[in-house]
XYZ file of C-alpha atoms in Angstrom:
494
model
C 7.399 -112.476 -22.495
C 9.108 -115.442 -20.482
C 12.056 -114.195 -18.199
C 13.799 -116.972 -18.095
C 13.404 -121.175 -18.630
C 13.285 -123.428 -16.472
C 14.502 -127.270 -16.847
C 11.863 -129.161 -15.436
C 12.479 -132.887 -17.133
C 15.892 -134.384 -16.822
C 14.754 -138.226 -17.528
C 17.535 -139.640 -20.384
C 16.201 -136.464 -22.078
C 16.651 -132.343 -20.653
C 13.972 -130.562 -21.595
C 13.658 -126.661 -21.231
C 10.319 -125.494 -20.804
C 9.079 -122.084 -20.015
C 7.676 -120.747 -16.825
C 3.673 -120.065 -16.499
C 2.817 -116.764 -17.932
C 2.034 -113.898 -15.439
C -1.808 -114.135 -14.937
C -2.383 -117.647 -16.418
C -3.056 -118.810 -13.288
C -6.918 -118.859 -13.725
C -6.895 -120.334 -17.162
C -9.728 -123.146 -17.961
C -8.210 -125.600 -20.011
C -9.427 -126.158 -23.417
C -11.746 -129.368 -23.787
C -10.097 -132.159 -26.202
C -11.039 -135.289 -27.985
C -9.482 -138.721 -27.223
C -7.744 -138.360 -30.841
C -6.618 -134.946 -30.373
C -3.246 -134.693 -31.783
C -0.253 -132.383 -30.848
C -0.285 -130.551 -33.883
C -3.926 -129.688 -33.748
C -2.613 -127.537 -30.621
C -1.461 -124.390 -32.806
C 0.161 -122.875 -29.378
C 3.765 -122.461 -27.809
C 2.198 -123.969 -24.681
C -1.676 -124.589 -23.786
C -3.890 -126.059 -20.987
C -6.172 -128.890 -22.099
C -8.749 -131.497 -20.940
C -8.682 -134.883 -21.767
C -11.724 -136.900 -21.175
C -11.982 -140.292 -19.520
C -12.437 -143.878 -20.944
C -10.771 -143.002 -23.809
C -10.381 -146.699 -25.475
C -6.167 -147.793 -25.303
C -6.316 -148.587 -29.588
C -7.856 -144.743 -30.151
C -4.723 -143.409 -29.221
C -1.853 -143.129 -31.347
C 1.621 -142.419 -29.752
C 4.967 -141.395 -30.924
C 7.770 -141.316 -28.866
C 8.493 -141.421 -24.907
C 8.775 -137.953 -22.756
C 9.160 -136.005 -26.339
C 6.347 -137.553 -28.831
C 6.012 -136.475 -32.232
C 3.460 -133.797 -32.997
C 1.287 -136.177 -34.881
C 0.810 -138.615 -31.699
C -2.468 -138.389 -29.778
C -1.965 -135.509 -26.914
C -4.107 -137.647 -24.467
C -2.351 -140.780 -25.355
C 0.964 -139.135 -24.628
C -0.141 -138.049 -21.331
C -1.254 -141.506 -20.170
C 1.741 -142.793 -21.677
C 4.202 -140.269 -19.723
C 1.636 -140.715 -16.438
C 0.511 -137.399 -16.322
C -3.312 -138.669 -16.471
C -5.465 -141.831 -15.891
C -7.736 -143.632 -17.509
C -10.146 -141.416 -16.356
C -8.644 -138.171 -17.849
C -7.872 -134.739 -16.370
C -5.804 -131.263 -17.339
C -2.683 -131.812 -19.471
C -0.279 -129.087 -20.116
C 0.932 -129.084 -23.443
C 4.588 -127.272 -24.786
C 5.433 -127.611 -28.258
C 8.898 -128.421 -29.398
C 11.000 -128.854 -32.263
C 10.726 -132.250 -33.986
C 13.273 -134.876 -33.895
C 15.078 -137.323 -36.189
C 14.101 -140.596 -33.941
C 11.425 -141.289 -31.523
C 11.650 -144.001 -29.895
C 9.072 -147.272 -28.858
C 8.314 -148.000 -25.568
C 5.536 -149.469 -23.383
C 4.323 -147.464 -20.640
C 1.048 -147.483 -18.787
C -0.362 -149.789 -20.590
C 0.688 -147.941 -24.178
C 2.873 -149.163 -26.672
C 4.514 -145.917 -27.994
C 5.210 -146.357 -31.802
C 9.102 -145.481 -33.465
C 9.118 -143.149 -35.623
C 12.383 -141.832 -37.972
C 11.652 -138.369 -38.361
C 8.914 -135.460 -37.720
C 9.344 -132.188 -38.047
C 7.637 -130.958 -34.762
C 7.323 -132.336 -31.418
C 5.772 -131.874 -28.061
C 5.779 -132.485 -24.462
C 3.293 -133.350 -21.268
C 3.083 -132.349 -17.774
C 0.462 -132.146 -15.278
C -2.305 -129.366 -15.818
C -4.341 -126.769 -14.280
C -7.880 -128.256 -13.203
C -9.708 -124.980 -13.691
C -13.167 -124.415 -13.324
C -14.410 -127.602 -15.954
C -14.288 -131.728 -15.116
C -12.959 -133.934 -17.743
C -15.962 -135.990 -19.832
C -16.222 -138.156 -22.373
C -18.345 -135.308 -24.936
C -15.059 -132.979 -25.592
C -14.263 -131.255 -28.444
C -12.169 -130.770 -31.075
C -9.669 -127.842 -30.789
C -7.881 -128.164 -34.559
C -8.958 -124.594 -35.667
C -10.134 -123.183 -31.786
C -12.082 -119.547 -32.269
C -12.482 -117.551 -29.185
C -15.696 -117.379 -28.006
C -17.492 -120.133 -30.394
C -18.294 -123.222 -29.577
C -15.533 -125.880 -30.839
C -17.224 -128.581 -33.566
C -16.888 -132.070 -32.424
C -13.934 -133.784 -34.545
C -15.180 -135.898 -36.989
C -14.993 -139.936 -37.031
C -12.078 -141.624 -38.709
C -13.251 -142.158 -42.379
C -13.137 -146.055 -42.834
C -11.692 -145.478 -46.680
C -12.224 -147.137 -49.863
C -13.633 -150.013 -49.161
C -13.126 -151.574 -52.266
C -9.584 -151.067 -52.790
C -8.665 -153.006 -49.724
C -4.577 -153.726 -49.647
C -2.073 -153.374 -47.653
C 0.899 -151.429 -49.701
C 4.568 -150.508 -49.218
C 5.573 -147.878 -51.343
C 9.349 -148.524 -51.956
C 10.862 -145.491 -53.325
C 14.121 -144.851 -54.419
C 15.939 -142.931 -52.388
C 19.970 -143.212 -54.108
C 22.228 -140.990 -55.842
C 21.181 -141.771 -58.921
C 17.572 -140.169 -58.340
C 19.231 -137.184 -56.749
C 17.607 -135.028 -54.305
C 15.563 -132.785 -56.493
C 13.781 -135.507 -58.682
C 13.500 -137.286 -54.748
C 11.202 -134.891 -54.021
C 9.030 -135.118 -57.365
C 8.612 -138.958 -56.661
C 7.698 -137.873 -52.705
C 4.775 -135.728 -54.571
C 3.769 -138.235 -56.957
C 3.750 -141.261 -53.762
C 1.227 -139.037 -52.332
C -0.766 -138.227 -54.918
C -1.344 -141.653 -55.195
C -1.296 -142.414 -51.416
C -4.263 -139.718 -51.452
C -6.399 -141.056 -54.417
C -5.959 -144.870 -53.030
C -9.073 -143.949 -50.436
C -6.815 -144.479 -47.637
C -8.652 -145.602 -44.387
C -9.477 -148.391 -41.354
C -11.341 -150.238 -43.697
C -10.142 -148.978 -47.123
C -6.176 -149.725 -48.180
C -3.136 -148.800 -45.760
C 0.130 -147.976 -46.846
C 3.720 -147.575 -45.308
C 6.998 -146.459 -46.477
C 10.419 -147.800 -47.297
C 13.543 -146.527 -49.063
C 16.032 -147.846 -51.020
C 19.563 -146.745 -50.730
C 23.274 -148.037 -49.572
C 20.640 -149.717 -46.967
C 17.186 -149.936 -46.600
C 15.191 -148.294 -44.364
C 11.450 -148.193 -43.649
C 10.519 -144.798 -42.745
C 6.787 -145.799 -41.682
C 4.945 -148.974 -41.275
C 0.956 -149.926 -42.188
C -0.208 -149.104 -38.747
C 1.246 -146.593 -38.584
C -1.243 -143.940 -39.847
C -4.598 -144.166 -41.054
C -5.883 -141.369 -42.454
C -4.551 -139.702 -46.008
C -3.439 -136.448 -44.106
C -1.463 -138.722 -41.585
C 0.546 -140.323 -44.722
C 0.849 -136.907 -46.589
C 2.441 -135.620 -43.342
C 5.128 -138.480 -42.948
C 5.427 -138.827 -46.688
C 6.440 -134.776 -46.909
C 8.895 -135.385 -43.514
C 11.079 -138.556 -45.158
C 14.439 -137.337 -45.726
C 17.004 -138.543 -48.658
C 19.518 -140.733 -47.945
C 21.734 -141.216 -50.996
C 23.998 -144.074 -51.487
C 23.457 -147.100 -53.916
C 19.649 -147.388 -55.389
C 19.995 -151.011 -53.446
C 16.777 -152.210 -54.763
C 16.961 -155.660 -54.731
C 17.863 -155.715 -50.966
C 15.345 -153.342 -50.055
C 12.567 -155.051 -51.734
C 13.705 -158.050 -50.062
C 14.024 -156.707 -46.662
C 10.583 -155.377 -46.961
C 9.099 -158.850 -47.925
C 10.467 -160.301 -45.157
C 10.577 -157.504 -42.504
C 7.611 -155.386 -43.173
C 3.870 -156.805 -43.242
C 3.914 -159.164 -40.236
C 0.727 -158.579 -38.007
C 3.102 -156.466 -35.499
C 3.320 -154.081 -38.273
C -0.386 -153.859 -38.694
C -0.306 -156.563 -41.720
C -3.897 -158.014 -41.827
C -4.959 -161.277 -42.396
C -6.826 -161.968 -46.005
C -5.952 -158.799 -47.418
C -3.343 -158.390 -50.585
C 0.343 -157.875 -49.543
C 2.033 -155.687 -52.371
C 5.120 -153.653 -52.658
C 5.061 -150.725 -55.342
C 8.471 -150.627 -55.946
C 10.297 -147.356 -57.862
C 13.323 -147.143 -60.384
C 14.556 -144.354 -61.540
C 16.917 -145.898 -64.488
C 18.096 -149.021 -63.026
C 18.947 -151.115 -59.794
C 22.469 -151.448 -58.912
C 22.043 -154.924 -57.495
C 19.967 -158.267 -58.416
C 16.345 -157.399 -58.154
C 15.515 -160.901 -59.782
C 16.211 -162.716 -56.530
C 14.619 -160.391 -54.301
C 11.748 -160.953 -56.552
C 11.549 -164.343 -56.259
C 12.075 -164.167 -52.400
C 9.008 -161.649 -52.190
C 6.592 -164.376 -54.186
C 7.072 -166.654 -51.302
C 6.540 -164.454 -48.620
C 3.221 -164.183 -50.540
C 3.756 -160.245 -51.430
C 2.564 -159.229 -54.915
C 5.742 -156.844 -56.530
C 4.775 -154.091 -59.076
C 7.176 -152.029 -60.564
C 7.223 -148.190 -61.608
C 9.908 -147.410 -63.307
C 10.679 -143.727 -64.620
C 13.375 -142.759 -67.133
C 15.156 -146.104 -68.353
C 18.728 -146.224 -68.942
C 20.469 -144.189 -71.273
C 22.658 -146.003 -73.990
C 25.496 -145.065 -72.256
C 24.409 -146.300 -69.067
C 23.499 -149.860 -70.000
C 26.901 -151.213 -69.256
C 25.803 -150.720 -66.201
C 22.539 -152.757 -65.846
C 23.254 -155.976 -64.308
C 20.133 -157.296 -66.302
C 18.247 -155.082 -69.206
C 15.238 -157.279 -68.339
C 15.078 -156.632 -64.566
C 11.296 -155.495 -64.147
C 10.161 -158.953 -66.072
C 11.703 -161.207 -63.425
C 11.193 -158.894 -60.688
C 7.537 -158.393 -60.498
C 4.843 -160.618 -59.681
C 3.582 -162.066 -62.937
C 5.280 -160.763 -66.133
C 2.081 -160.169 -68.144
C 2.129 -156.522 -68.528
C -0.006 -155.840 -65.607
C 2.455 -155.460 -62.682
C 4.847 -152.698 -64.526
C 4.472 -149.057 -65.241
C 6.475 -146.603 -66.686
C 6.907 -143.062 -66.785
C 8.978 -141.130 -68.880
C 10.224 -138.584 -66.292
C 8.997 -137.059 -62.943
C 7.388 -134.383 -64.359
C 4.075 -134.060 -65.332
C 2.979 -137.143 -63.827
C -0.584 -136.656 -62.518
C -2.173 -137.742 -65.236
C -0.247 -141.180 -64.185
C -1.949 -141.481 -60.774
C -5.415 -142.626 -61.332
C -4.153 -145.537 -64.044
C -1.831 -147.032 -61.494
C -4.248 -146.396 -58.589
C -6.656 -148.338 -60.825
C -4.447 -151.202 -60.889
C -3.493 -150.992 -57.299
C -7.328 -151.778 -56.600
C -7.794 -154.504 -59.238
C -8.082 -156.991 -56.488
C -8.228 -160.041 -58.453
C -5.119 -159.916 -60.309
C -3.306 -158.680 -57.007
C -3.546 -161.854 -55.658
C -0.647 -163.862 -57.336
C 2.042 -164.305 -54.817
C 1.512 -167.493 -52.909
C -2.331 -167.982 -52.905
C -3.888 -171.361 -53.742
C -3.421 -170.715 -57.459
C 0.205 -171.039 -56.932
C 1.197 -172.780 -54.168
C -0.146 -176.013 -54.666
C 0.929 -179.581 -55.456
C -2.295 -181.245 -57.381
C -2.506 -184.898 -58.126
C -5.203 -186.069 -60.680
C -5.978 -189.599 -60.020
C -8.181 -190.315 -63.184
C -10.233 -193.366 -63.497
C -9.305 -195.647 -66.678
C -12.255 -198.067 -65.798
C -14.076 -200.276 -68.794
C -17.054 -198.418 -67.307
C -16.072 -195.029 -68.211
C -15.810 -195.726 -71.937
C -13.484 -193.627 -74.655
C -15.998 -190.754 -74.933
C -16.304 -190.247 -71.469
C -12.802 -190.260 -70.449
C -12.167 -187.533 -72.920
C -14.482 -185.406 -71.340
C -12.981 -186.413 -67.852
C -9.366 -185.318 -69.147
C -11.258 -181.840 -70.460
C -12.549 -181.786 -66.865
C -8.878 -182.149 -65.629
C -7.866 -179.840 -68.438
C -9.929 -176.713 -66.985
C -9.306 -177.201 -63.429
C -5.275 -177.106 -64.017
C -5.872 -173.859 -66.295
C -6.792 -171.732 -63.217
C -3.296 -172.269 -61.252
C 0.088 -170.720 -62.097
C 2.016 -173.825 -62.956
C 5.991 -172.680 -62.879
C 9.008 -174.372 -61.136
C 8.635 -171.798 -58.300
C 4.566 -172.576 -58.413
C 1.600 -174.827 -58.206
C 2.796 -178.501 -59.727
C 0.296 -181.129 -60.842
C 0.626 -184.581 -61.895
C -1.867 -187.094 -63.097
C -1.901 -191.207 -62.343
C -4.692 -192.855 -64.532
C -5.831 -196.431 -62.719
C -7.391 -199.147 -63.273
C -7.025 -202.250 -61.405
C -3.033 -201.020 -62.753
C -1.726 -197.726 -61.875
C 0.219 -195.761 -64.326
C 1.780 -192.514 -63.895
C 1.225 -190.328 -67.097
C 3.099 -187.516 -65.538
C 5.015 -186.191 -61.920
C 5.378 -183.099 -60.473
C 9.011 -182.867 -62.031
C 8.326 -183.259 -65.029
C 6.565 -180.008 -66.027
C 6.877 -176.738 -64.775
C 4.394 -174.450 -67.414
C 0.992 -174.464 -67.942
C 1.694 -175.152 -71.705
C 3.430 -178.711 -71.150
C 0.683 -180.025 -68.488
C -2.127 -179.002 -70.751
C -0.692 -180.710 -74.161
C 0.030 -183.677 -71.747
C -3.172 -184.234 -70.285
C -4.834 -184.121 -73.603
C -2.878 -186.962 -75.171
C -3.422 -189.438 -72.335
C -4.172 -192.618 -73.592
C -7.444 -194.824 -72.307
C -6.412 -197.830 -69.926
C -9.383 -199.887 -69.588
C -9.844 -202.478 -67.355
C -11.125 -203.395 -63.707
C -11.607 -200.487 -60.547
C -9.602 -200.624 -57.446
C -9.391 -196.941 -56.245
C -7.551 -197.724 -52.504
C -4.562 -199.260 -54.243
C -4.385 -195.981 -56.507
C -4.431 -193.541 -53.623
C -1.687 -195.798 -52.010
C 0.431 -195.814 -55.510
C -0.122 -192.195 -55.567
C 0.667 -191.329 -51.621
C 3.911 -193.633 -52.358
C 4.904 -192.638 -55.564
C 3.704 -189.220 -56.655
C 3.798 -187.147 -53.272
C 6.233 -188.688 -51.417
C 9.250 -187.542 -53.755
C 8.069 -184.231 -52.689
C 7.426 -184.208 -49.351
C 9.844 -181.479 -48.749
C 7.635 -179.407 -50.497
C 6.548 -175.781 -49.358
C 3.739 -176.461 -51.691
C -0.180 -177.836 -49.882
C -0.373 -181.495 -51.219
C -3.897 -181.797 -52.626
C -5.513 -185.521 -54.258
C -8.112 -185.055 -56.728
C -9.676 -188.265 -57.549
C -12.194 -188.282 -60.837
C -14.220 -191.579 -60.975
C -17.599 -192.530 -62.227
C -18.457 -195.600 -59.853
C -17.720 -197.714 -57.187
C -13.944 -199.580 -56.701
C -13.936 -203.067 -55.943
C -11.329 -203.064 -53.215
C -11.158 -200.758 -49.803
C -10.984 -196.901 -50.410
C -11.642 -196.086 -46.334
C -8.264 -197.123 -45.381
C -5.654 -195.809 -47.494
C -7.684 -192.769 -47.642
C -7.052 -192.136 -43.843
C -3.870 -193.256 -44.543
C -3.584 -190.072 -47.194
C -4.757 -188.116 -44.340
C -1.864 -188.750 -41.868
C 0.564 -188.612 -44.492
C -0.505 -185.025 -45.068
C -0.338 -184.042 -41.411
């Protein structure tokens, strides 16, 4: 027993920590890992080793003086000082987690925030004992007196084939309540678990919607399944409004940036969850997520009873919220319970990489210009088969008023503009348009068509967000200058 405690840290934060033990004196610390994490430690307080030239990015830090117990023990040390880079003793005293732990950069560490955890711990300096600190410790997550400790495992690199990078926006109002708040906590990790998570394999972070949004973890956060189980389990409900439209907004503009451990190449998409309906516009935030590039898709569980459908701002909300309304990007449940035979379907389309690729990719965020040759040369047959040609191209992109736009100019030694990008804004239109162009015929001068089209066609919509892209289809060579006004093309793009 401890006679009394001691305060022995008084730095913006009073900690009370206990006095050594009578004959701890000659204790040998316990050999760690680099990745060695505070709740791994299953003691009130405990002497460890760290070894040396652990790498900065193995360590994972919560917190500054009092880190989270899922932070990196060695990582914490260097972070408070109590080590170098070449290691050393650490003494270790567990503590009772906190609501906030805060970010800061210290010896070279950037310390990560955290909302919530449920335990916590602190450093100081250690006892050297009889052992040096090397780079071949071991693990102590289950330590048995007298055996020799198993070396920890490397970080599983995860599903490799389900690589995304996913928010899970859960609803976290009222209207769920707290006991059905837990049941969709369960089900998020069920599916968090089944997703493969991993460094090379999908990553997934946290954000809930009520009165205001609030994202309880980020993608970098945590990398391993357990790690996400963990701060899934610790997220607390917050009640309010099921704000859904501005939480799905905040997180397309707030949450995958590369600071947030966003990567580059890799599908964006926010899983969002209803439980009945959103209380604000979700249409909007929907529309602002497509051109951050983020794919939405939306689970909803037990739609709105009659009586409650007064209350729906729009009975069609999940159609013009998600990503592409073709039946793909929604799910629904009938209730929270019983809903693991739900996982591995929407896992399934979680990892469907192909179709989660619609939010401001090339297919969609393009302005295309067909600049078709009308030439004598070609002949009627062949310009049929060079609209088909034009026909199959513009099938591949998501033509909306929000989306890729195409046009076409047919030429000849003339220039005619069969269609802008204004003028049609679904695939439908541009495809029964193209069809029924009608055959010029006449002379070549391709440089005076890319000027036309430069002039005419792009420069209406310069303002553009869309990438301005000239396709020219020809079958031989134009009797004036193409070098010039090509170049010209060039700088106009620029």
């Amino acid at each position: 027993m401890w006679a009394s405690w001691i305060p022995v840290l008084c730095l913006g934060v009073c900690l009370l920590l206990p006095p050594e033990p009578v004959g701890s004196e000659g204790a040998v610390p316990i050999p760690i890992t680099c990745s060695t994490r505070g709740l791994d430690i299953r003691k009130e307080k405990a002497d460890v080793l760290c070894p040396g030239g652990c790498p900065l990015e193995e360590f994972s830090v919560f917190g500054h003086i009092v880190y989270a117990s899922v932070s990196s023990i060695c990582g914490a040390a260097v972070h408070r000082g109590v080590i170098g880079h070449s290691g050393g003793p650490v003494r270790i005293y567990s503590l009772p987690g906190r609501e906030n732990y805060s970010s800061v950069v210290a010896n070279g560490i950037q310390s990560q925030m955290l909302s919530r955890w449920s335990a916590s711990f602190t450093v100081t300096k250690g006892k050297s004992g009889t052992q040096e600190a090397t780079g071949q410790a071991v693990s102590t997550a289950h330590p048995a007196t007298g055996k020799r400790l198993k070396k920890t495992p490397e970080k599983k690199t995860g599903n490799k084939d389900c690589k995304a990078d996913i928010a899970f926006l859960i609803d976290g109002s009222f209207n769920i309540g707290q006991r059905r708040f837990n049941l969709q906590k369960n089900f998020v990790g069920k599916v968090a678990l089944m997703l493969g998570i991993g460094t090379e394999g999908p990553h997934v972070g946290l954000v809930q919607a009520s009165e205001h949004p609030k994202i309880e973890f980020y993608l970098k956060n945590f990398t391993s399944a357990k790690d996400v189980l963990f701060a899934i389990k610790e997220v607390a409900f917050r009640g309010g409004n099921s704000n859904t439209g501005k939480a799905l907004k905040h997180t397309a503009q707030k949450f995958f940036t590369a600071d947030t451990g966003a990567r580059k190449g890799i599908p964006k998409v926010v899983v969002v969850f209803i439980d009945g309906w959103p209380s604000d516009d979700i249409e909007e935030a929907g529309i602002v997520a497509r051109e951050f590039g983020v794919n939405v898709f939306i689970v909803s569980v037990a739609k709105p009873i009659p009586e409650e459908l007064g209350m729906v701002q729009d009975v069609a909300f999940v159609d013009k919220a998600v990503c592409r309304n073709n039946g793909f990007f929604s799910y629904h449940m009938p209730n929270w319970f019983g809903t693991t035979k739900y996982v591995k379907p929407l896992v399934q389309k979680l990892c469907t990489h192909e179709q989660m690729m619609c939010s401001k990719t090339c297919y969609n965020s393009v302005n295309i210009a067909f600049l078709i040759d009308g030439s004598s040369s070609v002949g009627e047959s062949n310009f049929r088969l060079m609209l088909e040609f034009v026909s199959n191209i513009a099938k591949t992109f998501e033509i909306s008023d929000i989306g890729a736009k195409i046009a076409a100019v047919q030429f000849t030694y003339d220039q005619r503009t069969e269609f802008s990008f204004t003028d049609y804004s679904t695939k439908e239109n541009v495809l029964a348009v193209i069809r029924n162009i009608s055959y010029m015929s006449g002379g070549t001068a391709t440089g005076d068509a890319i000027s036309f089209t430069v002039r005419n066609v792009f420069g209406p919509v310069r303002d553009s967000p869309n990438k301005n892209f000239l396709v020219i289809v020809t079958d031989g060579q134009s009797y004036d200058d193409v070098r010039g006004p090509a170049a010209a093309a060039h700088d106009a793009a620029k």
